[in-house]
Amino acid sequence: MRIADRSMRHAALMDRNYRFQRHIYDATRKYYLLGRDPMIAGLDVPAGGSVLEIGCGTGRNLARVGRTYPQARLFGLDISAVMLETAALTLSREGLDGRTRLARADATDFTANPLYGEAAFDRVYMSYALSMIPGWQRAVECGLAALAPAGSLHVVDFGQQRRLPGWFRAGLHAWLRQYHVRPIAALEPELARIARAAGRPLHFRSLYRDYAWLAVIGPRPDQS
Ligand SMILES: C[S@@+](CC[C@H](N)C(=O)[O-])C[C@H]1O[C@@H](n2cnc3c(N)ncnc32)[C@H](O)[C@@H]1O
């Protein structure tokens, strides 16, 4: 998939970031990308439903979604060609390649239909991706544009660790910056603003002493 020139620098940065890390990514991230499995449990995908992960990385989450919801149809999007290579291997190893479609695109500038031939998805989610995406609000808006009126959009990402020691928060943020990750302090008000504009409700939760945040933008009220 061709991505626009203005996205190429970010794509190259992500490829450099993950070229070697992707081989140890799943083994290491399980200790600090907390809340991913509760988010997946909360997707509650309808039978035969379609699920899109924006910023799907190694495919670890899509594989778990596939196992949790055996009839779900899986779609993944990422800007990094090397991460998509790993995702394709993961999903094939899990025997899920037959019901998965992966595409390379910039989350802030995509339209789902031409990429996947799907008019709308039942579930869209972003797991620890928004904190790596410059202009992340646009990614949420693109995700909502790809969502069925009765569907929901789910986000899990770093919180602000307000109920953890200050030294832990400072150390975590400094360490994450090396990997181009910036926890988004204004995630809740910005998601509330975007959800309101889309005429959808927002549910927002803090997990693990505010280590992580979990948000759900729900179905349009006339659809629930
Ligand atoms: C920290 S990883 C999270 C991967 C996976 N979602 C997980 O929970 O393990 C962030 C992913 O977002 C992707 N990403 C970053 N910026 C992006 C963008 N603008 N468009 C699409 N994907 C992007 C990266 O390439 C990477 O695979």
mmCIF file of C-alpha atoms and ligand atoms in Angstrom:
data_model
loop_
_atom_site.group_PDB
_atom_site.id
_atom_site.type_symbol
_atom_site.label_atom_id
_atom_site.label_comp_id
_atom_site.label_asym_id
_atom_site.label_seq_id
_atom_site.Cartn_x
_atom_site.Cartn_y
_atom_site.Cartn_z
ATOM 1 C CA MET A 1 0.000 0.000 0.000
ATOM 2 C CA ARG A 2 1.353 3.416 -0.979
ATOM 3 C CA ILE A 3 1.557 5.904 1.831
ATOM 4 C CA ALA A 4 1.633 9.664 1.334
ATOM 5 C CA ASP A 5 5.024 11.369 1.171
ATOM 6 C CA ARG A 6 4.392 13.328 4.374
ATOM 7 C CA SER A 7 4.029 10.018 6.265
ATOM 8 C CA MET A 8 7.251 8.540 4.914
ATOM 9 C CA ARG A 9 9.535 10.050 7.568
ATOM 10 C CA HIS A 10 7.404 8.685 10.386
ATOM 11 C CA ALA A 11 7.216 5.297 8.653
ATOM 12 C CA ALA A 12 11.024 5.226 8.336
ATOM 13 C CA LEU A 13 11.389 6.189 12.020
ATOM 14 C CA MET A 14 9.056 3.363 13.073
ATOM 15 C CA ASP A 15 10.907 0.884 10.864
ATOM 16 C CA ARG A 16 14.236 1.902 12.423
ATOM 17 C CA ASN A 17 12.700 1.722 15.909
ATOM 18 C CA TYR A 18 11.387 -1.803 15.397
ATOM 19 C CA ARG A 19 13.833 -3.396 12.938
ATOM 20 C CA PHE A 20 15.556 -5.373 15.739
ATOM 21 C CA GLN A 21 13.135 -4.819 18.621
ATOM 22 C CA ARG A 22 10.315 -6.662 16.902
ATOM 23 C CA HIS A 23 12.137 -9.939 17.568
ATOM 24 C CA ILE A 24 11.937 -9.429 21.347
ATOM 25 C CA TYR A 25 8.859 -7.208 21.352
ATOM 26 C CA ASP A 26 6.200 -9.640 22.576
ATOM 27 C CA ALA A 27 8.456 -11.214 25.216
ATOM 28 C CA THR A 28 9.401 -7.839 26.729
ATOM 29 C CA ARG A 29 6.217 -5.783 26.319
ATOM 30 C CA LYS A 30 4.069 -8.183 28.279
ATOM 31 C CA TYR A 31 5.639 -6.664 31.418
ATOM 32 C CA TYR A 32 4.720 -3.063 30.700
ATOM 33 C CA LEU A 33 1.989 -2.744 28.063
ATOM 34 C CA LEU A 34 -0.587 -3.440 30.755
ATOM 35 C CA GLY A 35 -4.325 -3.571 30.160
ATOM 36 C CA ARG A 36 -4.225 -5.023 26.653
ATOM 37 C CA ASP A 37 -5.982 -8.266 27.591
ATOM 38 C CA PRO A 38 -8.775 -6.571 29.623
ATOM 39 C CA MET A 39 -9.319 -4.291 26.622
ATOM 40 C CA ILE A 40 -9.620 -7.334 24.326
ATOM 41 C CA ALA A 41 -11.995 -9.059 26.774
ATOM 42 C CA GLY A 42 -14.179 -5.945 26.657
ATOM 43 C CA LEU A 43 -14.448 -5.889 22.867
ATOM 44 C CA ASP A 44 -17.383 -8.303 23.010
ATOM 45 C CA VAL A 45 -17.231 -8.888 19.246
ATOM 46 C CA PRO A 46 -20.539 -10.074 17.737
ATOM 47 C CA ALA A 47 -20.462 -13.434 15.886
ATOM 48 C CA GLY A 48 -18.903 -12.930 12.457
ATOM 49 C CA GLY A 49 -18.071 -9.325 13.380
ATOM 50 C CA SER A 50 -15.192 -7.351 11.896
ATOM 51 C CA VAL A 51 -12.392 -5.982 14.102
ATOM 52 C CA LEU A 52 -9.742 -3.446 13.066
ATOM 53 C CA GLU A 53 -6.579 -2.811 15.081
ATOM 54 C CA ILE A 54 -4.923 0.493 14.243
ATOM 55 C CA GLY A 55 -1.179 0.260 14.947
ATOM 56 C CA CYS A 56 -1.278 -3.535 15.140
ATOM 57 C CA GLY A 57 2.489 -3.991 15.594
ATOM 58 C CA THR A 58 3.568 -7.636 15.819
ATOM 59 C CA GLY A 59 -0.007 -8.963 15.578
ATOM 60 C CA ARG A 60 0.058 -10.149 19.198
ATOM 61 C CA ASN A 61 -3.314 -8.550 19.978
ATOM 62 C CA LEU A 62 -4.992 -9.622 16.740
ATOM 63 C CA ALA A 63 -3.942 -13.212 17.462
ATOM 64 C CA ARG A 64 -5.517 -12.990 20.904
ATOM 65 C CA VAL A 65 -8.686 -11.425 19.458
ATOM 66 C CA GLY A 66 -8.802 -14.301 16.961
ATOM 67 C CA ARG A 67 -8.547 -16.892 19.734
ATOM 68 C CA THR A 68 -11.048 -15.098 21.996
ATOM 69 C CA TYR A 69 -13.620 -14.527 19.241
ATOM 70 C CA PRO A 70 -13.287 -17.531 16.906
ATOM 71 C CA GLN A 71 -15.716 -16.128 14.341
ATOM 72 C CA ALA A 72 -14.310 -12.618 14.191
ATOM 73 C CA ARG A 73 -12.834 -11.285 10.971
ATOM 74 C CA LEU A 74 -9.521 -9.578 11.691
ATOM 75 C CA PHE A 75 -7.989 -6.481 10.113
ATOM 76 C CA GLY A 76 -4.705 -4.820 11.017
ATOM 77 C CA LEU A 77 -3.148 -1.517 10.000
ATOM 78 C CA ASP A 78 0.363 -0.267 10.696
ATOM 79 C CA ILE A 79 2.727 2.284 9.200
ATOM 80 C CA SER A 80 5.781 0.068 9.756
ATOM 81 C CA ALA A 81 6.570 -2.452 7.037
ATOM 82 C CA VAL A 82 8.814 -4.478 9.363
ATOM 83 C CA MET A 83 6.122 -4.726 12.059
ATOM 84 C CA LEU A 84 3.608 -5.878 9.433
ATOM 85 C CA GLU A 85 6.090 -8.548 8.314
ATOM 86 C CA THR A 86 6.212 -9.870 11.893
ATOM 87 C CA ALA A 87 2.403 -9.612 12.236
ATOM 88 C CA ALA A 88 1.916 -11.705 9.100
ATOM 89 C CA LEU A 89 4.216 -14.397 10.552
ATOM 90 C CA THR A 90 2.459 -14.326 13.950
ATOM 91 C CA LEU A 91 -1.001 -14.682 12.430
ATOM 92 C CA SER A 92 0.086 -17.416 10.042
ATOM 93 C CA ARG A 93 1.743 -19.348 12.905
ATOM 94 C CA GLU A 94 -1.564 -19.118 14.811
ATOM 95 C CA GLY A 95 -3.493 -20.387 11.777
ATOM 96 C CA LEU A 96 -5.374 -17.082 11.564
ATOM 97 C CA ASP A 97 -4.080 -15.810 8.237
ATOM 98 C CA GLY A 98 -7.217 -17.038 6.460
ATOM 99 C CA ARG A 99 -9.383 -14.562 8.336
ATOM 100 C CA THR A 100 -6.920 -11.692 8.663
ATOM 101 C CA ARG A 101 -6.085 -8.810 6.354
ATOM 102 C CA LEU A 102 -3.156 -6.516 7.020
ATOM 103 C CA ALA A 103 -2.474 -3.184 5.355
ATOM 104 C CA ARG A 104 0.237 -0.545 5.530
ATOM 105 C CA ALA A 105 -1.133 2.937 6.073
ATOM 106 C CA ASP A 106 -0.764 6.017 8.235
ATOM 107 C CA ALA A 107 -3.377 5.933 11.007
ATOM 108 C CA THR A 108 -3.854 9.685 10.627
ATOM 109 C CA ASP A 109 -4.660 9.477 6.939
ATOM 110 C CA PHE A 110 -6.551 6.357 5.921
ATOM 111 C CA THR A 111 -9.952 5.340 4.608
ATOM 112 C CA ALA A 112 -10.879 1.766 5.427
ATOM 113 C CA ASN A 113 -12.984 0.905 2.416
ATOM 114 C CA PRO A 114 -10.315 1.209 -0.285
ATOM 115 C CA LEU A 115 -7.773 -0.538 1.981
ATOM 116 C CA TYR A 116 -9.862 -3.541 2.956
ATOM 117 C CA GLY A 117 -13.075 -3.412 0.911
ATOM 118 C CA GLU A 118 -15.102 -3.174 4.171
ATOM 119 C CA ALA A 119 -17.759 -0.486 4.460
ATOM 120 C CA ALA A 120 -17.505 -0.316 8.281
ATOM 121 C CA PHE A 121 -16.083 -2.269 11.216
ATOM 122 C CA ASP A 122 -17.943 -3.574 14.263
ATOM 123 C CA ARG A 123 -14.974 -2.880 16.526
ATOM 124 C CA VAL A 124 -11.936 -0.648 16.118
ATOM 125 C CA TYR A 125 -9.166 -0.498 18.714
ATOM 126 C CA MET A 126 -5.802 1.131 19.355
ATOM 127 C CA SER A 127 -3.458 -0.440 21.861
ATOM 128 C CA TYR A 128 -0.428 1.594 22.957
ATOM 129 C CA ALA A 129 -0.385 3.182 19.507
ATOM 130 C CA LEU A 130 -1.807 6.682 20.081
ATOM 131 C CA SER A 131 1.142 7.652 22.305
ATOM 132 C CA MET A 132 3.455 7.051 19.306
ATOM 133 C CA ILE A 133 1.393 8.882 16.694
ATOM 134 C CA PRO A 134 1.995 12.589 16.038
ATOM 135 C CA GLY A 135 -1.446 14.167 15.499
ATOM 136 C CA TRP A 136 -3.080 11.165 17.209
ATOM 137 C CA GLN A 137 -6.495 12.900 17.387
ATOM 138 C CA ARG A 138 -6.771 12.493 13.631
ATOM 139 C CA ALA A 139 -6.154 8.730 14.032
ATOM 140 C CA VAL A 140 -9.135 8.522 16.402
ATOM 141 C CA GLU A 141 -11.254 10.474 13.929
ATOM 142 C CA CYS A 142 -10.221 8.134 11.070
ATOM 143 C CA GLY A 143 -11.022 5.153 13.329
ATOM 144 C CA LEU A 144 -14.477 6.561 14.075
ATOM 145 C CA ALA A 145 -15.095 7.213 10.387
ATOM 146 C CA ALA A 146 -14.397 3.501 9.776
ATOM 147 C CA LEU A 147 -16.742 2.365 12.564
ATOM 148 C CA ALA A 148 -20.305 1.050 12.093
ATOM 149 C CA PRO A 149 -22.961 3.227 13.822
ATOM 150 C CA ALA A 150 -23.606 0.426 16.348
ATOM 151 C CA GLY A 151 -19.894 -0.324 16.752
ATOM 152 C CA SER A 152 -17.429 0.791 19.419
ATOM 153 C CA LEU A 153 -13.874 2.120 19.426
ATOM 154 C CA HIS A 154 -11.525 1.027 22.219
ATOM 155 C CA VAL A 155 -8.257 2.580 23.381
ATOM 156 C CA VAL A 156 -5.688 1.344 25.870
ATOM 157 C CA ASP A 157 -2.558 3.390 26.467
ATOM 158 C CA PHE A 158 -0.242 4.796 29.105
ATOM 159 C CA GLY A 159 -1.892 6.868 31.828
ATOM 160 C CA GLN A 160 -0.154 9.506 33.956
ATOM 161 C CA GLN A 161 0.753 7.198 36.913
ATOM 162 C CA ARG A 162 -0.821 9.699 39.349
ATOM 163 C CA ARG A 163 -1.134 7.098 42.106
ATOM 164 C CA LEU A 164 2.439 5.822 41.732
ATOM 165 C CA PRO A 165 5.626 7.453 43.086
ATOM 166 C CA GLY A 166 6.866 10.563 41.225
ATOM 167 C CA TRP A 167 10.288 9.003 40.580
ATOM 168 C CA PHE A 168 8.587 6.048 38.857
ATOM 169 C CA ARG A 169 6.579 8.339 36.576
ATOM 170 C CA ALA A 170 9.602 10.504 35.703
ATOM 171 C CA GLY A 171 11.782 7.452 34.988
ATOM 172 C CA LEU A 172 9.098 5.748 32.918
ATOM 173 C CA HIS A 173 8.457 8.843 30.775
ATOM 174 C CA ALA A 174 12.182 9.466 30.198
ATOM 175 C CA TRP A 175 12.696 5.841 29.197
ATOM 176 C CA LEU A 176 9.648 5.834 26.884
ATOM 177 C CA ARG A 177 10.856 9.001 25.123
ATOM 178 C CA GLN A 178 13.868 7.042 23.837
ATOM 179 C CA TYR A 179 11.390 4.881 21.936
ATOM 180 C CA HIS A 180 9.372 7.868 20.637
ATOM 181 C CA VAL A 181 6.504 7.175 23.053
ATOM 182 C CA ARG A 182 4.833 10.163 24.746
ATOM 183 C CA PRO A 183 2.009 9.328 27.189
ATOM 184 C CA ILE A 184 -0.872 11.699 26.410
ATOM 185 C CA ALA A 185 -1.861 13.725 29.482
ATOM 186 C CA ALA A 186 -4.938 15.182 27.727
ATOM 187 C CA LEU A 187 -6.223 11.840 26.445
ATOM 188 C CA GLU A 188 -9.547 11.950 28.334
ATOM 189 C CA PRO A 189 -10.648 15.522 27.460
ATOM 190 C CA GLU A 190 -9.518 15.132 23.851
ATOM 191 C CA LEU A 191 -11.358 11.803 23.442
ATOM 192 C CA ALA A 192 -14.417 13.382 25.066
ATOM 193 C CA ARG A 193 -14.301 16.222 22.550
ATOM 194 C CA ILE A 194 -13.921 13.845 19.574
ATOM 195 C CA ALA A 195 -16.657 11.492 20.861
ATOM 196 C CA ARG A 196 -19.035 14.418 21.396
ATOM 197 C CA ALA A 197 -18.446 15.648 17.840
ATOM 198 C CA ALA A 198 -19.263 12.131 16.578
ATOM 199 C CA GLY A 199 -22.432 11.984 18.729
ATOM 200 C CA ARG A 200 -21.135 9.027 20.756
ATOM 201 C CA PRO A 201 -20.612 8.463 24.499
ATOM 202 C CA LEU A 202 -17.165 8.077 26.093
ATOM 203 C CA HIS A 203 -16.382 5.740 28.998
ATOM 204 C CA PHE A 204 -12.952 6.321 30.531
ATOM 205 C CA ARG A 205 -11.187 4.253 33.222
ATOM 206 C CA SER A 206 -7.869 4.418 34.989
ATOM 207 C CA LEU A 207 -6.142 1.069 35.655
ATOM 208 C CA TYR A 208 -3.296 -0.146 37.889
ATOM 209 C CA ARG A 209 -2.883 3.007 39.996
ATOM 210 C CA ASP A 210 -3.212 5.122 36.863
ATOM 211 C CA TYR A 211 -0.414 3.262 35.050
ATOM 212 C CA ALA A 212 -2.748 2.730 32.075
ATOM 213 C CA TRP A 213 -5.949 4.224 30.722
ATOM 214 C CA LEU A 214 -8.783 2.375 29.032
ATOM 215 C CA ALA A 215 -11.374 4.240 26.967
ATOM 216 C CA VAL A 216 -14.416 3.122 25.008
ATOM 217 C CA ILE A 217 -16.267 5.349 22.549
ATOM 218 C CA GLY A 218 -19.619 3.602 22.389
ATOM 219 C CA PRO A 219 -22.368 3.112 19.787
ATOM 220 C CA ARG A 220 -24.431 6.077 18.656
ATOM 221 C CA PRO A 221 -27.305 6.357 21.160
ATOM 222 C CA ASP A 222 -29.956 5.600 18.522
ATOM 223 C CA GLN A 223 -28.154 2.280 17.785
ATOM 224 C CA SER A 224 -27.744 0.811 21.274
HETATM 225 C C1 LIG B 1 3.955 0.453 20.820
HETATM 226 S S1 LIG B 1 3.491 -0.341 19.322
HETATM 227 C C2 LIG B 1 1.975 -1.175 19.824
HETATM 228 C C3 LIG B 1 1.722 -2.410 18.997
HETATM 229 C C4 LIG B 1 0.455 -3.182 19.398
HETATM 230 N N1 LIG B 1 -0.708 -2.376 19.212
HETATM 231 C C5 LIG B 1 0.545 -3.701 20.818
HETATM 232 O O1 LIG B 1 -0.302 -3.347 21.650
HETATM 233 O O2 LIG B 1 1.452 -4.510 21.083
HETATM 234 C C6 LIG B 1 2.876 0.988 18.325
HETATM 235 C C7 LIG B 1 2.618 0.596 16.889
HETATM 236 O O3 LIG B 1 2.009 1.718 16.236
HETATM 237 C C8 LIG B 1 2.578 1.840 14.941
HETATM 238 N N2 LIG B 1 2.421 3.234 14.491
HETATM 239 C C9 LIG B 1 3.076 4.336 14.945
HETATM 240 N N3 LIG B 1 2.671 5.425 14.276
HETATM 241 C C10 LIG B 1 1.726 5.007 13.366
HETATM 242 C C11 LIG B 1 0.946 5.676 12.388
HETATM 243 N N4 LIG B 1 1.032 6.996 12.191
HETATM 244 N N5 LIG B 1 0.091 4.928 11.650
HETATM 245 C C12 LIG B 1 -0.016 3.590 11.835
HETATM 246 N N6 LIG B 1 0.714 2.907 12.742
HETATM 247 C C13 LIG B 1 1.579 3.607 13.513
HETATM 248 C C14 LIG B 1 4.028 1.430 15.112
HETATM 249 O O4 LIG B 1 4.630 1.075 13.892
HETATM 250 C C15 LIG B 1 3.877 0.254 16.095
HETATM 251 O O5 LIG B 1 3.718 -0.952 15.411
#
